[in-house]
């Protein structure tokens, strides 16, 4: 019964989603909104499990004085401190907003900014012209970069921009859509396997 | 049934029972695809031969990656992406996670699994626990190695980079729905000399995985993974149905292109509306 009950619930939910997505009466009854609400409520409950997991791991790290245990202490103080602050003054309160705008947002932007350097180093590796394919990639990338950057038009007239747009609109968009179609068919096959109870990995263990 | 479906009041249903124009073609395609899957499942169940599925090098690479981590005595890191458990990519990732966990249990290699979504955390823990049980090593399962880090995209990325720095995994496996954090993981992995297997169906992230991973699973390959790894004919039948559907879509694109060339642009809509 450990696997059968979730499988039955999954199959019924899948049929309800088909009914809600395709049929007028399902849409009229708001079946998808109901399913979304159930998911959101399950999610809210699951948030508690995440907090418990984080707490157990970091309390154990502090207790056992693991390497860098001070960071675990900082994490716990930040997590519970911000939660308590939010409960006292809501997340729109002056101190809570200040922390969000002046600590969280800059930290987030800092990590995001690292991408610029990582893209450069990854591109360097990908564009090394060691094979015919890598050479085609390198030439295409140079044309597209020059085509979308102002310096390209200055150096090579507007023709480079037209060539870059052609590459983006036809060569790139065509391939992109091929991957999208293939991915969608794969997602449909996975959904059918789950609905029919063939795919059970998410219920625990390998297939 | 049809009467019941039509029994409600305004707004009036489009094309009989369907609620919008666009859903008709999608519904027809879904039913046709389901019939193909059903046919191949029935064929496999009755013991008839089904076409072979091509070799997927990315999926055969897990043994190599985990084997190398075992030799080096260092852990394996696994990320299922940052989507919730409702994403088909995440579900597909769990099929691979079960296989990876079983291999880690078999080789007695530590597996560190990180989560950016609360809903994936509980499922991942159960998948890994069950895999260790099936491998006959329930004692080797460590619940503290299944971790929820943060549901904030770059908070999660920072957490994973910290684990890379502190615990120095020898292999990094990233399969699921990834966005901008993907390259942060992969480049950090390259810099630390990890063997990396990555896959996603998010097209915008695929080039980063191809450029940085030792083995990349492209788009539908991650969906075929659990069927491919299970080697069960019934499961493989669904992958063959995918291939058949792809051939049909390809033929429709060719026909559509020719008809579009002759200015009959809405030919499919016209046929379905008749």
XYZ file of C-alpha atoms in Angstrom:
481
model
C 0.000 0.000 0.000
C 3.027 2.306 0.517
C 3.331 2.877 -3.205
C -0.189 2.031 -4.395
C -1.997 4.869 -2.562
C 0.320 7.645 -3.887
C 0.029 6.096 -7.366
C -3.783 6.232 -7.225
C -3.700 9.853 -5.962
C -1.234 10.745 -8.765
C -3.410 9.134 -11.471
C -6.569 10.880 -10.202
C -4.742 14.249 -10.010
C -3.457 13.771 -13.563
C -6.965 13.046 -14.861
C -8.289 16.098 -12.983
C -5.539 18.233 -14.585
C -6.488 16.956 -18.072
C -10.151 17.737 -17.321
C -9.288 21.199 -15.965
C -6.895 22.101 -18.778
C -8.771 20.892 -21.845
C -12.496 20.863 -21.097
C -14.724 23.844 -20.773
C -16.610 22.527 -17.733
C -13.323 21.739 -15.955
C -12.178 25.268 -16.679
C -15.539 26.683 -15.566
C -15.374 24.761 -12.280
C -11.815 26.031 -11.670
C -10.284 22.551 -11.316
C -6.755 23.829 -12.024
C -7.106 26.644 -9.460
C -8.183 24.050 -6.893
C -5.166 21.825 -7.688
C -2.832 24.858 -7.526
C -4.293 25.825 -4.118
C -3.714 22.310 -2.774
C -0.126 22.401 -4.040
C 0.519 25.813 -2.432
C -0.863 24.616 0.917
C 1.273 21.458 0.786
C 4.248 23.684 -0.035
C 3.604 25.911 3.006
C 3.517 22.844 5.250
C 6.704 21.463 3.659
C 8.528 24.754 4.443
C 8.544 23.712 8.087
C 10.357 20.476 7.178
C 13.053 22.521 5.416
C 13.604 24.692 8.488
C 13.827 21.587 10.688
C 16.412 19.999 8.330
C 18.553 23.145 8.279
C 18.336 23.449 12.070
C 19.338 19.796 12.720
C 22.353 19.968 10.375
C 23.676 23.266 11.736
C 22.931 22.596 15.425
C 24.881 19.313 15.057
C 27.726 21.209 13.358
C 27.886 23.633 16.309
C 27.600 20.875 18.935
C 30.362 18.798 17.350
C 32.476 21.942 16.771
C 32.908 20.977 13.107
C 35.244 23.050 10.945
C 33.709 26.500 10.226
C 30.968 25.920 12.828
C 30.774 29.694 13.343
C 29.069 30.008 9.948
C 26.414 27.531 11.110
C 25.809 29.792 14.123
C 25.501 32.847 11.872
C 23.045 30.968 9.627
C 20.822 29.981 12.569
C 20.858 33.499 14.046
C 20.013 35.011 10.627
C 17.257 32.476 9.856
C 15.471 32.581 13.212
C 16.215 36.288 13.779
C 14.641 37.322 10.482
C 11.678 34.971 11.039
C 11.033 36.481 14.503
C 11.428 40.023 13.118
C 8.957 39.187 10.342
C 6.464 37.811 12.867
C 6.744 40.940 15.031
C 6.543 43.634 12.339
C 5.625 41.671 9.122
C 8.078 41.576 6.205
C 7.122 45.172 5.279
C 8.309 46.515 8.644
C 11.158 49.095 8.693
C 13.954 46.830 10.045
C 12.815 43.795 8.041
C 12.691 45.888 4.833
C 16.097 47.424 5.600
C 17.686 43.995 5.984
C 16.006 42.791 2.784
C 17.060 45.824 0.712
C 20.543 46.365 2.147
C 21.747 42.856 2.942
C 19.827 40.246 0.949
C 19.503 42.103 -2.375
C 23.192 43.152 -2.631
C 24.319 39.630 -1.656
C 22.055 38.192 -4.352
C 23.377 40.642 -6.960
C 26.958 39.822 -5.980
C 26.517 36.106 -6.615
C 24.651 36.858 -9.861
C 27.522 39.106 -10.994
C 29.957 36.185 -10.710
C 28.265 34.821 -13.819
C 29.997 37.411 -15.996
C 33.395 35.916 -15.128
C 32.179 32.335 -15.357
C 30.635 32.957 -18.800
C 33.993 34.313 -19.993
C 35.990 31.324 -18.749
C 33.389 28.818 -20.044
C 33.330 30.560 -23.439
C 37.117 30.462 -23.626
C 37.044 26.685 -23.166
C 34.115 26.121 -25.551
C 35.501 28.352 -28.314
C 38.999 26.887 -28.523
C 39.113 25.919 -32.217
C 40.331 22.343 -31.827
C 37.682 20.666 -34.004
C 35.584 21.705 -37.026
C 32.472 22.039 -34.793
C 34.301 24.235 -32.275
C 35.606 26.421 -35.120
C 32.061 26.879 -36.511
C 30.928 27.762 -32.966
C 33.768 30.272 -32.578
C 33.103 32.024 -35.918
C 29.329 32.131 -35.270
C 29.856 33.517 -31.774
C 32.185 36.255 -33.059
C 29.664 37.257 -35.776
C 26.762 37.362 -33.266
C 28.796 39.279 -30.658
C 29.948 41.856 -33.211
C 26.433 42.021 -34.687
C 24.724 42.922 -31.431
C 27.493 45.188 -30.071
C 27.719 48.798 -31.387
C 31.390 48.348 -32.316
C 30.416 45.720 -34.937
C 28.401 48.192 -37.006
C 31.250 50.740 -36.782
C 33.878 48.245 -37.962
C 31.914 46.236 -40.544
C 28.821 48.368 -41.477
C 25.244 47.187 -40.791
C 25.786 43.966 -42.743
C 27.244 42.254 -39.682
C 24.077 43.136 -37.698
C 21.896 41.644 -40.457
C 24.003 38.473 -40.495
C 23.807 38.207 -36.689
C 20.022 38.675 -36.779
C 19.714 36.029 -39.506
C 21.738 33.589 -37.342
C 19.561 34.347 -34.299
C 16.200 34.288 -36.121
C 16.751 31.248 -38.318
C 19.713 29.028 -37.329
C 19.324 29.589 -33.575
C 15.523 29.812 -33.362
C 15.064 26.681 -35.505
C 17.390 24.603 -33.330
C 15.898 26.071 -30.152
C 12.404 25.026 -31.252
C 13.608 21.533 -32.181
C 14.866 21.104 -28.601
C 11.600 22.532 -27.261
C 9.486 20.081 -29.277
C 11.681 17.120 -28.303
C 11.639 18.229 -24.648
C 7.836 18.605 -24.664
C 7.382 15.109 -26.092
C 9.724 13.758 -23.422
C 7.739 15.577 -20.711
C 4.493 14.115 -22.103
C 5.958 10.591 -22.082
C 7.152 11.076 -18.484
C 3.720 12.393 -17.445
C 2.055 9.356 -19.035
C 4.489 6.962 -17.328
C 3.715 8.610 -13.963
C -0.061 8.555 -14.584
C 0.032 4.895 -15.569
C 2.173 4.045 -12.532
C 5.145 2.871 -14.637
C 7.469 5.599 -13.329
C 7.801 5.103 -9.573
C 11.252 6.484 -8.797
C 9.785 9.552 -7.047
C 8.060 7.212 -4.590
C 11.415 5.946 -3.348
C 14.330 3.910 -4.681
C 15.562 3.152 -8.185
C 13.122 1.870 -10.845
C -21.263 12.788 -20.614
C -21.307 15.276 -23.480
C -24.586 16.706 -22.134
C -23.035 17.109 -18.674
C -19.984 18.830 -20.130
C -22.217 21.266 -22.022
C -24.665 21.776 -19.166
C -23.167 24.888 -17.577
C -23.935 28.512 -18.386
C -21.816 31.380 -19.893
C -19.218 31.732 -21.316
C -20.157 29.419 -24.170
C -17.733 26.557 -24.831
C -15.523 26.817 -27.851
C -15.757 23.931 -30.327
C -18.297 21.988 -28.255
C -16.695 20.705 -25.073
C -13.296 22.440 -25.256
C -12.776 25.684 -23.384
C -10.394 27.350 -25.820
C -9.461 27.082 -29.477
C -5.835 26.168 -28.789
C -6.722 23.211 -26.552
C -8.292 21.207 -29.403
C -5.044 20.471 -31.250
C -3.228 19.901 -27.930
C -5.908 17.420 -26.809
C -5.848 15.545 -30.136
C -2.021 15.371 -29.985
C -2.125 14.157 -26.359
C -4.659 11.406 -27.161
C -2.698 10.266 -30.237
C 0.515 10.178 -28.238
C -1.174 8.290 -25.378
C -2.460 5.714 -27.903
C 1.062 5.219 -29.270
C 2.429 4.755 -25.743
C -0.400 2.326 -24.911
C 0.271 0.315 -28.116
C 3.987 -0.029 -27.348
C 3.342 -0.910 -23.688
C 0.866 -3.604 -24.784
C 3.398 -4.885 -27.329
C 6.154 -5.059 -24.703
C 3.875 -6.750 -22.151
C 2.894 -9.445 -24.644
C 6.600 -10.208 -25.157
C 6.809 -8.870 -28.714
C 9.989 -7.146 -29.833
C 10.128 -3.365 -29.559
C 12.665 -1.228 -31.446
C 15.973 -0.688 -29.663
C 16.770 2.612 -27.948
C 20.056 4.186 -29.006
C 22.951 4.312 -26.544
C 23.039 7.456 -24.394
C 26.690 8.065 -23.358
C 25.639 10.592 -20.702
C 23.631 7.954 -18.862
C 26.429 5.403 -19.014
C 28.760 7.992 -17.449
C 27.364 7.657 -13.912
C 29.434 4.515 -13.278
C 32.568 6.363 -14.395
C 31.817 9.442 -12.264
C 30.964 7.483 -9.105
C 33.831 5.055 -9.732
C 36.273 7.939 -9.844
C 34.877 9.448 -6.631
C 35.229 6.023 -4.989
C 38.860 5.718 -6.087
C 39.628 9.190 -4.729
C 37.720 8.568 -1.487
C 35.725 11.753 -1.998
C 31.944 12.356 -2.111
C 29.535 12.720 -5.038
C 27.313 15.824 -5.229
C 23.834 15.594 -6.778
C 21.487 18.500 -7.558
C 17.953 18.022 -8.978
C 17.717 21.683 -10.061
C 15.713 24.459 -8.489
C 12.185 23.587 -9.606
C 9.494 22.147 -7.344
C 8.520 18.495 -7.327
C 5.633 19.405 -9.677
C 8.086 19.870 -12.565
C 8.453 16.881 -14.918
C 12.192 17.616 -15.114
C 12.473 17.183 -11.345
C 10.482 13.940 -11.440
C 12.768 12.700 -14.240
C 15.743 13.666 -12.082
C 14.499 11.466 -9.218
C 14.694 8.435 -11.539
C 18.387 9.178 -12.034
C 18.919 10.035 -8.348
C 17.669 6.576 -7.340
C 20.177 4.967 -9.721
C 23.044 7.203 -8.534
C 22.205 6.559 -4.846
C 22.164 2.816 -5.449
C 25.599 2.968 -7.109
C 26.956 5.103 -4.241
C 25.573 2.634 -1.692
C 27.109 -0.267 -3.636
C 30.551 1.348 -3.826
C 30.298 2.764 -0.274
C 30.759 6.315 -1.587
C 29.307 9.285 0.245
C 26.472 11.038 -1.639
C 25.710 14.692 -0.814
C 22.339 15.683 -2.235
C 21.292 19.351 -2.096
C 17.847 20.925 -2.603
C 16.633 24.407 -3.455
C 12.999 23.533 -3.074
C 11.269 22.310 0.048
C 9.064 19.864 -1.860
C 12.029 18.111 -3.499
C 13.847 17.698 -0.186
C 11.408 15.213 1.357
C 11.067 13.217 -1.852
C 14.850 13.117 -2.418
C 15.442 11.826 1.120
C 12.939 9.017 0.592
C 14.373 8.138 -2.852
C 17.914 7.893 -1.438
C 16.878 6.039 1.731
C 14.984 3.454 -0.354
C 17.924 3.106 -2.789
C 20.329 2.371 0.085
C 17.812 -0.161 1.442
C 17.514 -1.868 -1.962
C 21.320 -1.968 -2.230
C 21.439 -3.766 1.135
C 23.223 -0.856 2.862
C 20.565 0.935 4.984
C 23.226 1.592 7.666
C 25.295 3.659 5.191
C 22.478 6.171 4.639
C 23.165 9.486 6.363
C 20.119 11.791 6.569
C 22.424 14.809 7.124
C 23.820 14.388 3.612
C 20.399 15.178 2.129
C 20.179 18.928 2.570
C 17.759 21.744 1.988
C 19.947 24.825 1.465
C 17.724 27.740 0.440
C 14.777 28.421 -1.838
C 16.505 31.669 -2.881
C 18.191 30.922 -6.241
C 21.593 32.431 -5.511
C 21.400 31.529 -1.831
C 21.196 27.917 -2.974
C 24.051 28.503 -5.440
C 26.233 29.931 -2.649
C 25.404 26.932 -0.457
C 26.447 24.485 -3.187
C 29.671 26.417 -3.881
C 30.419 26.289 -0.144
C 29.960 22.501 -0.135
C 32.290 22.245 -3.159
C 34.898 24.246 -1.243
C 34.582 22.501 2.126
C 33.723 18.897 1.264
C 35.518 18.685 -2.120
C 33.330 16.238 -4.068
C 35.073 14.351 -6.869
C 31.928 14.119 -9.007
C 29.145 16.598 -9.624
C 25.827 15.456 -11.113
C 23.275 18.154 -11.999
C 20.099 16.841 -13.647
C 16.831 18.779 -13.671
C 15.503 22.295 -14.232
C 18.337 24.835 -13.963
C 18.600 28.537 -14.672
C 21.413 31.056 -14.076
C 22.874 29.072 -11.149
C 23.835 26.226 -13.527
C 27.019 27.858 -14.777
C 28.092 28.789 -11.227
C 28.032 25.106 -10.246
C 29.627 23.830 -13.416
C 32.497 26.319 -13.589
C 33.285 25.776 -9.907
C 33.279 22.036 -10.647
C 35.672 22.488 -13.587
C 38.018 24.590 -11.446
C 38.091 21.857 -8.790
C 38.730 19.109 -11.351
C 35.453 17.267 -10.752
C 34.025 14.831 -13.259
C 30.658 16.340 -14.180
C 27.456 14.905 -15.667
C 24.719 17.461 -16.321
C 21.389 17.584 -18.095
C 18.388 19.856 -18.454
C 15.449 20.538 -20.737
C 15.789 24.305 -20.191
C 17.107 25.308 -23.599
C 18.796 28.514 -22.440
C 21.033 26.573 -20.027
C 21.966 23.732 -22.387
C 24.949 25.556 -23.993
C 26.490 26.099 -20.542
C 26.166 22.412 -19.677
C 27.576 21.344 -23.045
C 30.530 23.722 -22.607
C 31.385 22.734 -19.041
C 30.235 19.147 -18.354
C 32.186 16.012 -19.233
C 28.887 14.405 -20.267
C 25.736 16.366 -21.083
C 22.185 15.048 -21.337
C 20.282 17.142 -23.834
C 16.571 17.981 -23.461
C 14.494 14.792 -23.836
C 17.416 12.568 -22.833
C 16.751 13.373 -19.176
C 13.150 12.206 -19.600
C 14.303 8.967 -21.234
C 16.823 8.374 -18.438
C 14.741 6.411 -15.939
C 13.374 4.165 -18.701
C 16.856 3.686 -20.165
C 18.417 2.889 -16.794
C 15.613 0.496 -15.791
C 16.084 -1.498 -19.055
C 12.462 -2.707 -18.688
C 10.855 -3.272 -22.131
C 7.574 -1.654 -20.974
C 9.409 1.535 -19.934
C 11.576 1.532 -23.062
C 8.382 1.268 -25.134
C 7.400 4.761 -23.976
C 10.769 6.094 -25.190
C 10.163 4.484 -28.602
C 6.734 6.202 -28.658
C 8.582 9.510 -28.122
C 10.722 8.780 -31.173
C 7.668 7.906 -33.270
C 5.971 11.139 -32.173
C 9.102 13.048 -33.124
C 9.016 11.510 -36.630
C 5.326 12.515 -36.968
C 6.078 16.081 -35.795
C 8.985 16.263 -38.246
C 6.703 15.126 -41.088
C 4.067 17.695 -40.036
C 6.715 20.446 -40.064
C 7.745 19.460 -43.609
C 4.094 19.361 -44.781
C 3.356 22.644 -42.955
C 6.367 24.312 -44.553
C 5.265 23.210 -48.050
C 1.645 24.321 -47.469
C 2.798 27.580 -45.908
C 4.899 28.133 -49.019
C 1.670 27.934 -51.033
C 0.013 30.474 -48.671
C -2.333 27.973 -46.925
C -1.133 29.127 -43.523
C -3.896 27.891 -41.175
C -4.315 24.479 -42.781
C -4.300 22.434 -39.543
C -6.755 24.783 -37.798
C -9.009 24.600 -40.862
C -9.013 20.792 -40.866
C -9.785 20.597 -37.113
C -12.580 23.169 -37.273
C -14.464 21.257 -40.021
